[in-house]
CSV table of C-alpha atoms in Angstrom, one decimal:
chain,number,residue,atom,x,y,z
A,1102,MET,CA,76.5,286.2,102.1
A,1103,ALA,CA,78.8,288.9,104.4
A,1104,SER,CA,77.9,290.5,107.1
A,1105,ALA,CA,78.9,293.1,109.7
A,1106,VAL,CA,79.3,291.9,113.5
A,1107,THR,CA,78.1,294.1,116.1
A,1108,THR,CA,81.5,295.8,118.4
A,1109,TYR,CA,81.4,296.2,121.9
A,1110,SER,CA,83.0,298.6,123.5
A,1111,ARG,CA,82.5,298.5,126.7
A,1112,PRO,CA,84.8,298.5,130.2
A,1113,PRO,CA,86.2,295.1,131.5
A,1114,HIS,CA,84.1,292.9,134.5
A,1115,SER,CA,84.9,293.4,138.1
A,1116,ARG,CA,85.4,290.1,137.3
A,1117,GLY,CA,89.0,290.3,135.7
A,1118,ARG,CA,91.7,289.1,136.7
A,1119,SER,CA,95.8,289.6,135.2
A,1120,THR,CA,98.3,287.7,135.4
A,1121,ALA,CA,102.4,289.0,134.7
A,1122,ALA,CA,105.0,286.5,134.2
A,1123,GLY,CA,108.5,287.4,134.7
A,1124,PHE,CA,111.0,286.6,132.4
A,1125,LEU,CA,115.4,286.2,133.8
A,1126,GLN,CA,117.7,287.1,131.1
A,1127,PRO,CA,121.1,285.8,131.4
A,1128,ASP,CA,124.6,287.7,131.5
A,1129,ALA,CA,125.7,287.7,128.1
A,1130,ALA,CA,128.1,285.6,127.5
A,1131,THR,CA,131.5,285.6,127.1
A,1132,ALA,CA,134.2,283.4,125.2
A,1133,THR,CA,138.1,283.6,124.5
A,1134,GLN,CA,140.7,281.2,122.1
A,1135,SER,CA,143.3,280.5,124.7
A,1136,GLY,CA,146.2,283.0,124.9
A,1137,THR,CA,144.1,285.9,123.4
A,1138,ALA,CA,142.3,288.5,125.7
A,1139,SER,CA,138.8,289.7,124.6
A,1140,ARG,CA,136.3,292.3,125.6
A,1141,ALA,CA,132.3,291.0,126.0
A,1142,THR,CA,130.5,292.9,124.1
A,1143,PRO,CA,127.2,294.0,125.5
A,1144,ALA,CA,124.3,292.4,124.2
A,1145,ALA,CA,122.0,294.5,122.7
A,1146,PRO,CA,118.4,294.7,125.4
A,1147,ALA,CA,116.1,291.6,124.6
A,1148,PRO,CA,113.0,292.6,123.4
A,1149,ALA,CA,109.6,292.8,125.6
A,1150,PRO,CA,107.7,290.1,125.6
A,1151,ALA,CA,104.5,290.2,123.5
A,1152,ALA,CA,101.3,290.1,126.0
A,1153,ALA,CA,99.8,286.8,126.7
A,1154,ALA,CA,96.5,286.4,124.8
A,1155,PRO,CA,93.6,287.5,126.8
A,1156,ASP,CA,92.1,284.0,129.1
A,1157,PRO,CA,88.4,284.0,128.6
A,1158,ALA,CA,88.4,282.9,132.2
A,1159,ALA,CA,88.7,286.6,133.1
A,1160,VAL,CA,85.9,288.0,131.2
A,1161,ASP,CA,82.4,287.9,132.3
A,1162,LEU,CA,80.6,286.7,128.5
A,1163,PRO,CA,77.1,288.0,127.8
A,1164,LEU,CA,75.5,284.4,128.3
A,1165,GLU,CA,71.9,284.5,129.7
A,1166,CYS,CA,72.4,280.8,131.9
A,1167,GLY,CA,69.0,281.3,134.0
A,1168,GLY,CA,71.6,280.7,137.0
A,1169,LEU,CA,73.9,278.2,135.6
A,1170,GLU,CA,77.5,278.6,135.2
A,1171,TYR,CA,78.5,279.0,131.6
A,1172,VAL,CA,81.4,276.9,129.9
A,1173,VAL,CA,83.9,277.7,127.6
A,1174,THR,CA,84.1,274.7,124.5
A,1175,ALA,CA,86.9,275.9,122.2
A,1176,GLU,CA,89.2,279.2,121.7
A,1177,ALA,CA,92.1,280.0,119.6
A,1178,THR,CA,94.1,283.0,119.2
A,1179,GLY,CA,95.9,285.1,116.9
A,1180,ASP,CA,96.6,288.7,115.9
A,1181,LEU,CA,93.2,289.4,114.0
A,1182,ASP,CA,93.6,293.3,113.5
A,1183,GLY,CA,97.6,293.3,112.8
A,1184,ASP,CA,98.5,295.2,115.9
A,1185,GLY,CA,100.7,292.8,117.2
A,1186,GLY,CA,98.7,291.8,119.6
A,1187,ALA,CA,97.3,288.2,120.3
A,1188,GLU,CA,93.0,288.4,120.3
A,1189,THR,CA,91.2,285.3,121.5
A,1190,VAL,CA,88.3,283.5,120.0
A,1191,ALA,CA,86.3,282.0,122.5
A,1192,ALA,CA,82.9,279.5,121.7
A,1193,ALA,CA,80.6,279.4,125.3
A,1194,ARG,CA,77.4,277.7,125.9
A,1195,CYS,CA,75.5,277.5,129.2
A,1196,ASP,CA,76.5,274.2,131.3
A,1197,ALA,CA,73.1,272.7,130.9
A,1198,GLY,CA,74.3,269.2,132.0
A,1199,SER,CA,72.2,267.6,128.9
A,1200,GLY,CA,70.8,268.9,125.5
A,1201,THR,CA,72.8,271.1,123.2
A,1202,PRO,CA,72.7,274.3,124.2
A,1203,PRO,CA,73.4,277.2,121.6
A,1204,HIS,CA,76.6,278.8,121.8
A,1205,GLY,CA,78.0,282.4,121.7
A,1206,VAL,CA,81.2,282.9,119.8
A,1207,TYR,CA,83.5,286.2,121.2
A,1208,VAL,CA,86.2,288.1,120.9
A,1209,LEU,CA,88.6,289.1,123.3
A,1210,ALA,CA,91.7,291.7,123.6
A,1211,ASN,CA,93.6,293.1,125.9
A,1212,GLY,CA,92.9,296.8,127.2
A,1213,ARG,CA,95.7,299.4,127.1
A,1214,ASP,CA,96.0,298.5,130.9
A,1215,GLY,CA,96.5,294.7,130.0
A,1216,THR,CA,92.8,293.8,131.5
A,1217,PRO,CA,91.0,291.3,128.7
A,1218,ARG,CA,87.6,292.9,127.9
A,1219,LEU,CA,85.0,291.3,125.2
A,1220,VAL,CA,85.1,293.1,122.1
A,1221,ALA,CA,83.3,291.7,119.8
A,1222,THR,CA,80.6,289.0,119.4
A,1223,LEU,CA,80.5,287.0,116.1
A,1224,VAL,CA,77.7,284.5,117.0
A,1225,GLU,CA,74.9,285.2,119.5
A,1226,PRO,CA,73.5,282.5,121.6
A,1227,SER,CA,69.7,283.9,120.2
A,1228,GLU,CA,70.8,282.1,116.7
A,1229,LYS,CA,70.9,278.9,118.1
A,1230,PHE,CA,74.2,277.3,116.6
A,1231,SER,CA,76.4,275.0,118.1
A,1232,ALA,CA,80.2,275.7,117.2
A,1233,GLY,CA,82.3,272.9,117.0
A,1234,ALA,CA,85.8,273.6,115.0
A,1235,LEU,CA,87.2,276.9,116.4
A,1236,ALA,CA,90.8,278.5,114.0
A,1237,VAL,CA,92.4,281.9,113.7
A,1238,ARG,CA,95.0,281.6,111.0
A,1239,ASP,CA,96.2,284.3,109.0
A,1240,ARG,CA,94.0,287.0,110.7
A,1241,THR,CA,91.0,285.0,109.9
A,1242,VAL,CA,88.8,283.5,112.5
A,1243,THR,CA,87.2,280.4,111.1
A,1244,ALA,CA,84.6,277.9,113.0
A,1245,THR,CA,82.1,275.4,112.1
A,1246,LEU,CA,78.7,276.1,113.2
A,1247,LEU,CA,75.8,273.4,113.7
A,1248,GLY,CA,72.2,274.3,113.4
A,1249,TYR,CA,68.8,273.2,112.4
A,1250,SER,CA,66.2,273.8,109.3
A,1251,SER,CA,63.4,273.5,111.6
A,1252,PRO,CA,61.8,273.3,115.0
A,1253,ASP,CA,60.5,270.1,113.6
A,1254,VAL,CA,64.3,268.7,113.7
A,1255,PRO,CA,65.6,266.7,116.7
A,1256,GLY,CA,68.1,268.3,119.1
A,1257,CYS,CA,70.1,265.7,119.0
A,1258,CYS,CA,71.0,265.8,115.4
A,1259,PRO,CA,71.6,269.2,113.5
A,1260,ASP,CA,71.0,269.1,109.8
A,1261,ILE,CA,72.8,272.4,108.8
A,1262,ARG,CA,76.4,272.9,109.0
A,1263,GLU,CA,77.8,275.7,108.1
A,1264,GLN,CA,81.5,276.9,108.0
A,1265,VAL,CA,82.3,280.1,108.5
A,1266,LYS,CA,85.7,283.0,108.1
A,1267,TRP,CA,85.6,285.9,110.0
A,1268,GLN,CA,88.2,288.8,108.8
A,1269,TRP,CA,89.0,292.3,110.3
A,1270,ARG,CA,87.7,295.1,107.7
A,1271,GLY,CA,87.2,298.3,108.1
A,1272,GLY,CA,87.2,298.6,111.8
A,1273,ALA,CA,84.4,295.2,112.0
A,1274,PHE,CA,84.7,291.7,111.7
A,1275,VAL,CA,83.0,290.8,108.2
A,1276,ARG,CA,81.1,287.1,108.0
A,1277,SER,CA,81.4,285.1,105.0
A,1278,ASP,CA,80.1,281.4,104.8
A,1279,ASP,CA,79.4,278.3,102.8
A,1280,THR,CA,76.2,276.4,104.4
A,1281,ALA,CA,75.4,272.6,103.3
A,1282,ALA,CA,72.5,270.6,104.8
A,1283,LEU,CA,73.8,267.5,106.2
A,1284,GLY,CA,70.9,265.2,105.6
A,1285,VAL,CA,69.2,263.6,108.0
């Protein structure tokens, strides 16, 4: 089963924050053997450090929590689109305190100005899945999603397990999965 996921292109929220890190580089090292003189060759300039992966705390995720806060329960980072920059995949849910609130799974990227922003929703909370393991490897997002086959299944005991993958193809994240019934 393959389906494209809606990709958002929205400005960052006013709550966004960014951090910068400075790196100190030592002077070029020089060495001489005793009795000989040597001129130091200046070291090649160090490559610019890669931008840090977006921090999910710096983005307002589109979760409707009825006045409650939300919590990011898992995140993974990696270059998903081959542009050399790291993206972050975050699984988040409402912080209800009890029960099993559904997760949303989101992709975050840094904008041209370095501000983290939401670029895609891989799983909508309305799909009523809980996200388990989450990883990024070889430009692929993998996740374990737990869900329910019917409203009669107790909320404590999901009976559907999906191992899903998303890959960036043709300007969208394309999903494939391997659904299995867990048994009750």
